[in-house]
């Protein structure tokens, strides 16, 4: 089965809103063995949308359209779809009651134009929206399927999982099961060279490398009838990858160093605390973005000034004159200080020059020291990010990434 995705919204075309819906939907289509050959973004223009719908229907079995289901005058996705399929718009009484109930529970008067959201193409099925007022719509006509979903991800995702996933499961003849191996500290070309024979010889599963924000991701994908069968088919190739790069594996089916960190420290019943200067709390944010991080993280300090490094973390103030704030010694003092302050098993200290100004010949922009304090002492690394990351945001992210990698390497 071939499917395509149409995302409706001028805000997407203008770059005001990041189009995460296409990524979310495409991944699930792949998992259910449905081909996705086209993705299109259309502004709130009725003529262009109708032309795109007709073109998509001519070449695909299924169209998934997001956005344009709101109550305002420019939300015309349902009307344009009905027009393209020669269907009348009718009131769906169940949707009308849900919308009225939504406003009643929130103790607000319902604007009359919200009733527009209860209108759906004749013969279609309304999809319940438990997080907003716009119902989705599922239309099956002449061996074609058109699915309409609300634009806001917080409404789209649960609707997709609750209503569309079961529908896709009924349609599929097979599924694609993927295992993702994440690798750090080695380039994509070196990985491909080491695994070239395995990649060439493997047909089911297939192996494909992709650059990832945390390094390189190898996707091992098998065509199978079930999740269990697919993972079993993938296992041999995954084992070869793990054996080929024993010192560079970040994790399997995890995807981020912070997730790996939380999982590993939770297993060990250990904790970590952070002391950050140039990263401004980014490391703490990334760790606490992970569900369950409260079990392993209870303290983070952003000591941007030298005064706070001394007052909060106990860094010897004479170090600022003798070796400078951006130094191995200060990073170690920060790590040891925050470890002691939080009574944690590990402490991380980060100090550096994020730029774009402030560097010197000896310590150019991008110079960062990261220290990891453990019960056995401190491990400290110096990084020079300026040659690759020239902007402030990139240096800070690279530093937080290096800190996570340093912890991961120690834990491993």
C-alpha positions as a Markdown table, in Angstrom:
| # | Residue | x | y | z |
|---|---|---|---|---|
| 1 | Unk | 0.0 | 0.0 | 0.0 |
| 2 | Unk | 1.2 | 3.5 | -0.9 |
| 3 | Unk | 0.4 | 6.4 | 1.3 |
| 4 | Unk | 1.3 | 10.1 | 1.3 |
| 5 | Unk | 1.2 | 12.9 | 3.8 |
| 6 | Unk | -0.2 | 16.4 | 3.3 |
| 7 | Unk | 0.4 | 18.9 | 6.0 |
| 8 | Unk | -1.9 | 22.0 | 5.7 |
| 9 | Unk | -0.9 | 25.3 | 7.2 |
| 10 | Unk | 0.6 | 28.6 | 6.0 |
| 11 | Unk | 2.5 | 28.7 | 9.4 |
| 12 | Unk | 4.4 | 25.5 | 8.3 |
| 13 | Unk | 5.3 | 27.0 | 4.9 |
| 14 | Unk | 6.5 | 30.2 | 6.6 |
| 15 | Unk | 8.6 | 28.4 | 9.1 |
| 16 | Unk | 6.7 | 29.8 | 12.1 |
| 17 | Unk | 5.9 | 26.2 | 13.2 |
| 18 | Unk | 8.2 | 23.2 | 12.9 |
| 19 | Unk | 6.5 | 20.3 | 11.0 |
| 20 | Unk | 6.9 | 17.5 | 13.5 |
| 21 | Unk | 3.7 | 15.7 | 12.4 |
| 22 | Unk | 5.1 | 14.4 | 9.1 |
| 23 | Unk | 8.0 | 12.8 | 11.0 |
| 24 | Unk | 5.7 | 11.2 | 13.5 |
| 25 | Unk | 3.3 | 9.8 | 10.9 |
| 26 | Unk | 6.0 | 8.7 | 8.5 |
| 27 | Unk | 7.7 | 6.6 | 11.2 |
| 28 | Unk | 4.5 | 4.8 | 12.0 |
| 29 | Unk | 3.7 | 4.2 | 8.3 |
| 30 | Unk | 7.1 | 2.5 | 7.9 |
| 31 | Unk | 6.5 | 0.4 | 11.0 |
| 32 | Unk | 3.3 | -1.0 | 9.5 |
| 33 | Unk | 4.9 | -1.7 | 6.1 |
| 34 | Unk | 3.1 | 1.1 | 4.3 |
| 35 | Unk | 5.2 | 2.9 | 1.6 |
| 36 | Unk | 5.4 | 6.7 | 2.0 |
| 37 | Unk | 6.7 | 8.2 | -1.3 |
| 38 | Unk | 5.5 | 11.8 | -1.0 |
| 39 | Unk | 5.2 | 14.4 | 1.8 |
| 40 | Unk | 3.7 | 17.8 | 0.9 |
| 41 | Unk | 3.1 | 21.1 | 2.8 |
| 42 | Unk | 0.3 | 23.2 | 1.5 |
| 43 | Unk | -0.7 | 26.7 | 2.7 |
| 44 | Unk | -4.2 | 27.6 | 3.6 |
| 45 | Unk | -5.2 | 28.0 | 0.0 |
| 46 | Unk | -8.3 | 26.1 | -1.2 |
| 47 | Unk | -7.4 | 25.9 | -4.9 |
| 48 | Unk | -3.9 | 24.5 | -4.3 |
| 49 | Unk | -5.1 | 22.1 | -1.6 |
| 50 | Unk | -7.8 | 20.7 | -3.9 |
| 51 | Unk | -5.3 | 20.3 | -6.7 |
| 52 | Unk | -2.9 | 18.5 | -4.4 |
| 53 | Unk | -5.6 | 16.1 | -3.1 |
| 54 | Unk | -6.6 | 15.1 | -6.6 |
| 55 | Unk | -3.0 | 14.5 | -7.6 |
| 56 | Unk | -2.4 | 12.5 | -4.4 |
| 57 | Unk | -5.5 | 10.4 | -5.0 |
| 58 | Unk | -4.3 | 9.6 | -8.5 |
| 59 | Unk | -1.1 | 8.0 | -7.3 |
| 60 | Unk | -1.6 | 6.8 | -3.8 |
| 61 | Unk | -3.9 | 4.4 | -1.9 |
| 62 | Unk | -4.0 | 6.4 | 1.2 |
| 63 | Unk | -3.7 | 10.1 | 2.0 |
| 64 | Unk | -3.2 | 11.5 | 5.5 |
| 65 | Unk | -3.9 | 15.2 | 5.8 |
| 66 | Unk | -3.1 | 17.2 | 8.9 |
| 67 | Unk | -4.4 | 20.7 | 9.9 |
| 68 | Unk | -7.2 | 22.9 | 8.8 |
| 69 | Unk | -9.9 | 21.4 | 11.0 |
| 70 | Unk | -10.4 | 24.4 | 13.3 |
| 71 | Unk | -13.4 | 26.6 | 13.6 |
| 72 | Unk | -12.2 | 29.7 | 11.7 |
| 73 | Unk | -13.0 | 30.7 | 8.1 |
| 74 | Unk | -9.7 | 29.6 | 6.7 |
| 75 | Unk | -10.0 | 26.0 | 8.2 |
| 76 | Unk | -11.3 | 24.4 | 5.1 |
| 77 | Unk | -9.6 | 21.0 | 4.8 |
| 78 | Unk | -12.8 | 18.9 | 5.3 |
| 79 | Unk | -14.8 | 21.1 | 2.9 |
| 80 | Unk | -12.1 | 20.8 | 0.2 |
| 81 | Unk | -11.8 | 17.1 | 0.7 |
| 82 | Unk | -15.5 | 16.7 | 0.4 |
| 83 | Unk | -15.5 | 18.8 | -2.8 |
| 84 | Unk | -12.7 | 16.7 | -4.3 |
| 85 | Unk | -14.6 | 13.5 | -3.5 |
| 86 | Unk | -18.0 | 14.9 | -4.5 |
| 87 | Unk | -19.4 | 14.4 | -1.0 |
| 88 | Unk | -21.9 | 16.5 | 0.9 |
| 89 | Unk | -21.1 | 17.9 | 4.4 |
| 90 | Unk | -23.4 | 16.6 | 7.2 |
| 91 | Unk | -23.6 | 17.2 | 10.9 |
| 92 | Unk | -22.2 | 14.4 | 13.0 |
| 93 | Unk | -24.3 | 14.5 | 16.2 |
| 94 | Unk | -21.8 | 12.6 | 18.3 |
| 95 | Unk | -19.1 | 15.1 | 17.5 |
| 96 | Unk | -21.5 | 18.0 | 18.2 |
| 97 | Unk | -22.3 | 16.6 | 21.6 |
| 98 | Unk | -18.5 | 16.1 | 22.4 |
| 99 | Unk | -17.7 | 19.7 | 21.4 |
| 100 | Unk | -20.6 | 21.1 | 23.5 |
| 101 | Unk | -19.5 | 18.9 | 26.4 |
| 102 | Unk | -15.9 | 20.2 | 26.0 |
| 103 | Unk | -16.9 | 23.8 | 26.5 |
| 104 | Unk | -19.4 | 22.9 | 29.3 |
| 105 | Unk | -16.7 | 21.2 | 31.3 |
| 106 | Unk | -14.3 | 24.1 | 30.9 |
| 107 | Unk | -17.1 | 26.5 | 32.0 |
| 108 | Unk | -17.0 | 28.5 | 28.8 |
| 109 | Unk | -19.6 | 29.6 | 26.4 |
| 110 | Unk | -19.3 | 27.8 | 23.1 |
| 111 | Unk | -18.8 | 30.1 | 20.1 |
| 112 | Unk | -21.3 | 29.3 | 17.3 |
| 113 | Unk | -18.5 | 28.7 | 14.8 |
| 114 | Unk | -17.3 | 25.7 | 16.7 |
| 115 | Unk | -20.3 | 23.8 | 15.4 |
| 116 | Unk | -18.5 | 23.9 | 12.0 |
| 117 | Unk | -16.1 | 21.4 | 13.5 |
| 118 | Unk | -18.9 | 18.8 | 13.9 |
| 119 | Unk | -19.6 | 18.9 | 10.1 |
| 120 | Unk | -18.0 | 15.9 | 8.3 |
| 121 | Unk | -18.2 | 14.5 | 4.7 |
| 122 | Unk | -21.2 | 12.3 | 4.2 |
| 123 | Unk | -20.4 | 8.6 | 4.7 |
| 124 | Unk | -17.2 | 9.3 | 6.6 |
| 125 | Unk | -16.4 | 8.3 | 10.2 |
| 126 | Unk | -15.6 | 10.9 | 12.8 |
| 127 | Unk | -12.5 | 10.2 | 15.0 |
| 128 | Unk | -12.8 | 11.3 | 18.7 |
| 129 | Unk | -10.6 | 14.1 | 19.9 |
| 130 | Unk | -10.0 | 13.8 | 23.6 |
| 131 | Unk | -7.6 | 16.8 | 23.7 |
| 132 | Unk | -9.4 | 19.4 | 21.7 |
| 133 | Unk | -12.6 | 20.3 | 19.8 |
| 134 | Unk | -11.8 | 19.1 | 16.2 |
| 135 | Unk | -12.7 | 15.5 | 15.4 |
| 136 | Unk | -10.7 | 13.7 | 12.9 |
| 137 | Unk | -12.2 | 12.1 | 9.9 |
| 138 | Unk | -11.7 | 8.7 | 8.1 |
| 139 | Unk | -13.1 | 8.3 | 4.6 |
| 140 | Unk | -13.0 | 5.1 | 2.5 |
| 141 | Unk | -14.2 | 5.5 | -1.1 |
| 142 | Unk | -13.4 | 3.4 | -4.2 |
| 143 | Unk | -10.3 | 1.6 | -2.8 |
| 144 | Unk | -9.0 | 5.0 | -1.6 |
| 145 | Unk | -8.6 | 6.1 | 2.0 |
| 146 | Unk | -8.4 | 9.7 | 3.2 |
| 147 | Unk | -7.6 | 10.4 | 6.8 |
| 148 | Unk | -8.0 | 13.9 | 8.3 |
| 149 | Unk | -6.2 | 14.7 | 11.5 |
| 150 | Unk | -6.0 | 18.0 | 13.6 |
| 151 | Unk | -2.8 | 20.0 | 13.3 |
| 152 | Unk | -1.7 | 20.4 | 16.9 |
| 153 | Unk | 0.6 | 17.5 | 17.8 |
| 154 | Unk | -0.9 | 17.1 | 21.3 |
| 155 | Unk | -4.2 | 16.4 | 19.6 |
| 156 | Unk | -2.9 | 14.5 | 16.5 |
| 157 | Unk | -0.6 | 12.0 | 18.3 |
| 158 | Unk | -3.2 | 10.4 | 20.7 |
| 159 | Unk | -5.8 | 10.3 | 17.9 |
| 160 | Unk | -3.3 | 8.6 | 15.6 |
| 161 | Unk | -2.4 | 6.1 | 18.2 |
| 162 | Unk | -5.9 | 5.3 | 19.4 |
| 163 | Unk | -7.8 | 5.4 | 16.0 |
| 164 | Unk | -5.3 | 5.1 | 13.1 |
| 165 | Unk | -2.9 | 2.5 | 14.4 |
| 166 | Unk | -5.6 | -0.1 | 14.8 |
| 167 | Unk | -6.9 | 0.8 | 11.3 |
| 168 | Unk | -3.4 | 0.4 | 9.8 |
| 169 | Unk | -3.0 | -2.9 | 11.6 |
| 170 | Unk | -6.0 | -4.3 | 9.8 |
| 171 | Unk | -4.8 | -3.1 | 6.4 |
| 172 | Unk | -1.2 | -4.5 | 6.5 |
| 173 | Unk | 0.0 | -7.7 | 5.1 |
| 174 | Unk | 3.4 | -7.4 | 6.8 |
| 175 | Unk | 5.3 | -4.9 | 8.9 |
| 176 | Unk | 8.8 | -3.4 | 9.1 |
| 177 | Unk | 10.5 | -4.0 | 12.4 |
| 178 | Unk | 13.6 | -1.9 | 13.1 |
| 179 | Unk | 16.3 | -2.0 | 15.7 |
| 180 | Unk | 18.4 | 1.1 | 16.0 |
| 181 | Unk | 22.1 | 0.9 | 17.1 |
| 182 | Unk | 23.6 | 4.3 | 18.2 |
| 183 | Unk | 27.3 | 4.8 | 17.8 |
| 184 | Unk | 29.5 | 7.6 | 18.9 |
| 185 | Unk | 33.1 | 8.6 | 18.5 |
| 186 | Unk | 33.5 | 7.2 | 15.0 |
| 187 | Unk | 32.5 | 8.6 | 11.6 |
| 188 | Unk | 29.8 | 7.3 | 9.2 |
| 189 | Unk | 32.4 | 6.4 | 6.5 |
| 190 | Unk | 34.5 | 4.3 | 8.9 |
| 191 | Unk | 31.4 | 2.5 | 10.1 |
| 192 | Unk | 30.3 | 1.7 | 6.5 |
| 193 | Unk | 33.8 | 0.5 | 5.6 |
| 194 | Unk | 33.9 | -1.9 | 8.5 |
| 195 | Unk | 30.5 | -3.2 | 7.8 |
| 196 | Unk | 30.4 | -3.1 | 4.0 |
| 197 | Unk | 30.1 | -6.8 | 3.4 |
| 198 | Unk | 27.4 | -7.2 | 6.0 |
| 199 | Unk | 25.4 | -4.3 | 4.5 |
| 200 | Unk | 25.8 | -5.6 | 1.0 |
| 201 | Unk | 24.9 | -9.2 | 1.8 |
| 202 | Unk | 21.9 | -8.4 | 4.1 |
| 203 | Unk | 18.6 | -8.3 | 2.4 |
| 204 | Unk | 16.2 | -9.1 | 5.2 |
| 205 | Unk | 17.1 | -7.4 | 7.4 |
| 206 | Unk | 18.7 | -4.4 | 5.7 |
| 207 | Unk | 21.2 | -2.2 | 7.3 |
| 208 | Unk | 21.5 | 1.6 | 6.7 |
| 209 | Unk | 23.7 | 4.2 | 8.4 |
| 210 | Unk | 22.3 | 7.7 | 9.2 |
| 211 | Unk | 23.9 | 10.7 | 10.8 |
| 212 | Unk | 22.4 | 11.4 | 14.2 |
| 213 | Unk | 22.7 | 14.3 | 16.5 |
| 214 | Unk | 24.5 | 12.0 | 19.0 |
| 215 | Unk | 26.7 | 10.4 | 16.3 |
| 216 | Unk | 25.7 | 7.7 | 13.8 |
| 217 | Unk | 22.6 | 5.5 | 13.9 |
| 218 | Unk | 22.5 | 2.1 | 12.2 |
| 219 | Unk | 19.0 | 1.1 | 11.4 |
| 220 | Unk | 18.5 | -2.7 | 11.1 |
| 221 | Unk | 15.1 | -3.3 | 9.5 |
| 222 | Unk | 13.3 | -6.6 | 8.8 |
| 223 | Unk | 10.2 | -7.3 | 6.9 |
| 224 | Unk | 8.1 | -9.7 | 9.0 |
| 225 | Unk | 4.6 | -10.7 | 10.2 |
| 226 | Unk | 5.1 | -9.7 | 13.8 |
| 227 | Unk | 7.3 | -7.7 | 16.1 |
| 228 | Unk | 8.8 | -10.8 | 17.6 |
| 229 | Unk | 9.7 | -12.3 | 14.2 |
| 230 | Unk | 11.2 | -9.0 | 13.1 |
| 231 | Unk | 13.5 | -8.5 | 16.1 |
| 232 | Unk | 14.6 | -12.2 | 15.8 |
| 233 | Unk | 15.6 | -11.6 | 12.2 |
| 234 | Unk | 17.5 | -8.4 | 13.2 |
| 235 | Unk | 19.4 | -9.9 | 16.1 |
| 236 | Unk | 22.3 | -11.5 | 14.2 |
| 237 | Unk | 23.1 | -8.2 | 12.4 |
| 238 | Unk | 22.8 | -6.2 | 15.7 |
| 239 | Unk | 25.2 | -8.6 | 17.4 |
| 240 | Unk | 27.8 | -8.2 | 14.6 |
| 241 | Unk | 27.5 | -4.4 | 15.0 |
| 242 | Unk | 27.9 | -4.6 | 18.7 |
| 243 | Unk | 31.0 | -6.9 | 18.4 |
| 244 | Unk | 32.5 | -4.7 | 15.7 |
| 245 | Unk | 32.4 | -1.4 | 17.7 |
| 246 | Unk | 32.5 | -2.5 | 21.4 |
| 247 | Unk | 34.0 | 0.8 | 22.6 |
| 248 | Unk | 31.7 | 3.1 | 20.6 |
| 249 | Unk | 28.2 | 1.7 | 21.3 |
| 250 | Unk | 25.9 | 4.2 | 22.9 |
| 251 | Unk | 22.9 | 2.0 | 23.1 |
| 252 | Unk | 20.3 | 0.0 | 21.2 |
| 253 | Unk | 16.9 | 1.5 | 20.6 |
| 254 | Unk | 17.6 | 4.4 | 22.9 |
| 255 | Unk | 18.7 | 7.2 | 20.8 |
| 256 | Unk | 20.1 | 9.7 | 23.2 |
| 257 | Unk | 22.9 | 9.8 | 25.7 |
| 258 | Unk | 20.7 | 11.3 | 28.4 |
| 259 | Unk | 18.2 | 8.5 | 28.1 |
| 260 | Unk | 21.0 | 5.9 | 28.4 |
| 261 | Unk | 22.4 | 7.8 | 31.4 |
| 262 | Unk | 19.1 | 7.8 | 33.3 |
| 263 | Unk | 18.5 | 4.1 | 32.6 |
| 264 | Unk | 22.0 | 3.1 | 33.6 |
| 265 | Unk | 22.1 | 5.2 | 36.8 |
| 266 | Unk | 18.6 | 4.0 | 37.8 |
| 267 | Unk | 19.8 | 0.4 | 37.4 |
| 268 | Unk | 22.8 | 1.1 | 39.6 |
| 269 | Unk | 20.7 | 3.2 | 42.1 |
| 270 | Unk | 23.2 | 6.0 | 41.7 |
| 271 | Unk | 22.9 | 9.8 | 41.4 |
| 272 | Unk | 24.6 | 12.6 | 39.5 |
| 273 | Unk | 24.7 | 16.4 | 40.0 |
| 274 | Unk | 25.9 | 19.1 | 37.6 |
| 275 | Unk | 27.8 | 22.3 | 37.9 |
| 276 | Unk | 27.7 | 24.4 | 34.7 |
| 277 | Unk | 29.1 | 27.6 | 33.5 |
| 278 | Unk | 29.3 | 28.0 | 29.7 |
| 279 | Unk | 26.5 | 25.6 | 29.1 |
| 280 | Unk | 24.1 | 27.6 | 31.2 |
| 281 | Unk | 22.1 | 24.6 | 32.6 |
| 282 | Unk | 21.7 | 22.8 | 29.2 |
| 283 | Unk | 23.2 | 19.6 | 30.6 |
| 284 | Unk | 20.8 | 19.6 | 33.5 |
| 285 | Unk | 17.9 | 20.3 | 31.1 |
| 286 | Unk | 18.8 | 17.4 | 28.8 |
| 287 | Unk | 19.0 | 15.0 | 31.8 |
| 288 | Unk | 15.7 | 16.2 | 33.4 |
| 289 | Unk | 13.9 | 16.0 | 30.0 |
| 290 | Unk | 14.0 | 12.3 | 30.4 |
| 291 | Unk | 11.1 | 10.7 | 32.2 |
| 292 | Unk | 12.2 | 9.1 | 35.4 |
| 293 | Unk | 15.3 | 11.4 | 35.8 |
| 294 | Unk | 14.2 | 12.4 | 39.3 |
| 295 | Unk | 15.5 | 9.1 | 40.5 |
| 296 | Unk | 19.0 | 9.9 | 39.6 |
| 297 | Unk | 19.2 | 13.7 | 39.5 |
| 298 | Unk | 18.5 | 16.0 | 42.4 |
| 299 | Unk | 20.7 | 19.1 | 42.0 |
| 300 | Unk | 22.2 | 21.3 | 39.3 |
| 301 | Unk | 24.0 | 24.6 | 39.7 |
| 302 | Unk | 24.6 | 27.2 | 37.0 |
| 303 | Unk | 27.6 | 29.1 | 38.4 |
| 304 | Unk | 28.2 | 31.6 | 35.6 |
| 305 | Unk | 30.3 | 34.1 | 37.6 |
| 306 | Unk | 33.5 | 33.3 | 39.4 |
| 307 | Unk | 32.0 | 34.6 | 42.6 |
| 308 | Unk | 29.2 | 32.0 | 42.5 |
| 309 | Unk | 31.7 | 29.3 | 41.7 |
| 310 | Unk | 33.4 | 30.1 | 44.9 |
| 311 | Unk | 30.4 | 30.8 | 47.1 |
| 312 | Unk | 28.2 | 27.9 | 45.9 |
| 313 | Unk | 30.7 | 25.2 | 44.9 |
| 314 | Unk | 33.7 | 26.1 | 47.0 |
| 315 | Unk | 36.1 | 26.7 | 44.2 |
| 316 | Unk | 39.3 | 28.3 | 45.5 |
| 317 | Unk | 39.2 | 31.9 | 44.3 |
| 318 | Unk | 43.0 | 32.0 | 43.8 |
| 319 | Unk | 42.6 | 29.6 | 40.8 |
| 320 | Unk | 41.0 | 32.3 | 38.7 |
| 321 | Unk | 44.2 | 34.4 | 38.9 |
| 322 | Unk | 46.6 | 31.5 | 38.6 |
| 323 | Unk | 45.1 | 29.3 | 35.9 |
| 324 | Unk | 41.8 | 31.1 | 34.9 |
| 325 | Unk | 38.2 | 30.2 | 35.1 |
| 326 | Unk | 38.5 | 28.1 | 32.0 |
| 327 | Unk | 40.9 | 25.5 | 33.1 |
| 328 | Unk | 41.3 | 21.9 | 34.2 |
| 329 | Unk | 41.6 | 22.9 | 37.8 |
| 330 | Unk | 38.4 | 24.9 | 38.0 |
| 331 | Unk | 36.4 | 22.2 | 36.1 |
| 332 | Unk | 37.6 | 19.6 | 38.7 |
| 333 | Unk | 36.8 | 21.9 | 41.6 |
| 334 | Unk | 33.3 | 22.5 | 40.2 |
| 335 | Unk | 32.7 | 18.8 | 39.8 |
| 336 | Unk | 34.0 | 17.9 | 43.2 |
| 337 | Unk | 32.1 | 20.8 | 44.8 |
| 338 | Unk | 28.7 | 19.9 | 43.3 |
| 339 | Unk | 29.2 | 16.2 | 44.1 |
| 340 | Unk | 29.8 | 17.0 | 47.7 |
| 341 | Unk | 27.0 | 19.6 | 47.8 |
| 342 | Unk | 24.4 | 17.2 | 46.4 |
| 343 | Unk | 25.9 | 14.1 | 48.2 |
| 344 | Unk | 25.8 | 12.5 | 44.7 |
| 345 | Unk | 27.7 | 9.5 | 43.3 |
| 346 | Unk | 28.9 | 11.6 | 40.4 |
| 347 | Unk | 29.5 | 15.3 | 39.8 |
| 348 | Unk | 30.1 | 17.0 | 36.5 |
| 349 | Unk | 31.8 | 20.4 | 36.1 |
| 350 | Unk | 31.8 | 22.3 | 32.8 |
| 351 | Unk | 33.6 | 25.6 | 32.2 |
| 352 | Unk | 34.5 | 27.1 | 28.8 |
| 353 | Unk | 34.2 | 29.9 | 26.3 |
| 354 | Unk | 31.0 | 29.6 | 24.2 |
| 355 | Unk | 31.7 | 32.8 | 22.2 |
| 356 | Unk | 31.4 | 34.4 | 19.8 |
| 357 | Unk | 33.7 | 36.7 | 21.7 |
| 358 | Unk | 36.0 | 36.3 | 24.7 |
| 359 | Unk | 38.6 | 33.9 | 23.4 |
| 360 | Unk | 42.4 | 34.3 | 23.5 |
| 361 | Unk | 45.3 | 32.8 | 21.5 |
| 362 | Unk | 45.9 | 30.3 | 24.3 |
| 363 | Unk | 42.2 | 29.6 | 24.9 |
| 364 | Unk | 40.2 | 30.4 | 21.7 |
| 365 | Unk | 36.4 | 30.3 | 21.5 |
| 366 | Unk | 35.2 | 26.8 | 21.8 |
| 367 | Unk | 37.7 | 25.8 | 24.5 |
| 368 | Unk | 35.8 | 23.7 | 27.1 |
| 369 | Unk | 37.0 | 21.7 | 30.1 |
| 370 | Unk | 34.7 | 19.0 | 31.5 |
| 371 | Unk | 35.4 | 17.1 | 34.7 |
| 372 | Unk | 33.7 | 14.0 | 36.1 |
| 373 | Unk | 34.1 | 13.6 | 39.8 |
| 374 | Unk | 33.7 | 10.0 | 41.1 |
| 375 | Unk | 34.5 | 8.3 | 44.4 |
| 376 | Unk | 37.9 | 7.5 | 42.9 |
| 377 | Unk | 38.7 | 11.0 | 41.9 |
| 378 | Unk | 38.4 | 13.2 | 38.8 |
| 379 | Unk | 38.5 | 12.5 | 35.1 |
| 380 | Unk | 39.0 | 15.7 | 33.1 |
| 381 | Unk | 39.0 | 16.3 | 29.3 |
| 382 | Unk | 39.8 | 19.4 | 27.3 |
| 383 | Unk | 37.7 | 20.0 | 24.2 |
| 384 | Unk | 38.3 | 22.4 | 21.3 |
| 385 | Unk | 35.0 | 22.9 | 19.6 |
| 386 | Unk | 35.8 | 26.2 | 17.8 |
| 387 | Unk | 37.1 | 24.5 | 14.6 |
| 388 | Unk | 33.7 | 22.8 | 14.0 |
| 389 | Unk | 31.2 | 24.8 | 16.1 |
| 390 | Unk | 31.6 | 28.5 | 15.6 |
| 391 | Unk | 28.3 | 29.8 | 17.0 |
| 392 | Unk | 27.5 | 30.0 | 20.7 |
| 393 | Unk | 24.5 | 27.6 | 20.6 |
| 394 | Unk | 26.5 | 24.9 | 18.8 |
| 395 | Unk | 29.4 | 25.2 | 21.3 |
| 396 | Unk | 27.1 | 24.8 | 24.2 |
| 397 | Unk | 25.3 | 21.9 | 22.8 |
| 398 | Unk | 28.6 | 20.2 | 21.8 |
| 399 | Unk | 29.8 | 20.7 | 25.4 |
| 400 | Unk | 26.7 | 19.1 | 26.9 |
| 401 | Unk | 27.0 | 16.2 | 24.4 |
| 402 | Unk | 30.7 | 15.7 | 25.4 |
| 403 | Unk | 29.8 | 15.7 | 29.1 |
| 404 | Unk | 27.2 | 13.0 | 28.5 |
| 405 | Unk | 29.6 | 11.0 | 26.5 |
| 406 | Unk | 32.3 | 11.3 | 29.2 |
| 407 | Unk | 29.8 | 10.0 | 31.8 |
| 408 | Unk | 28.7 | 7.2 | 29.4 |
| 409 | Unk | 32.3 | 6.2 | 28.8 |
| 410 | Unk | 33.1 | 6.0 | 32.5 |
| 411 | Unk | 29.9 | 4.0 | 33.3 |
| 412 | Unk | 30.7 | 1.6 | 30.5 |
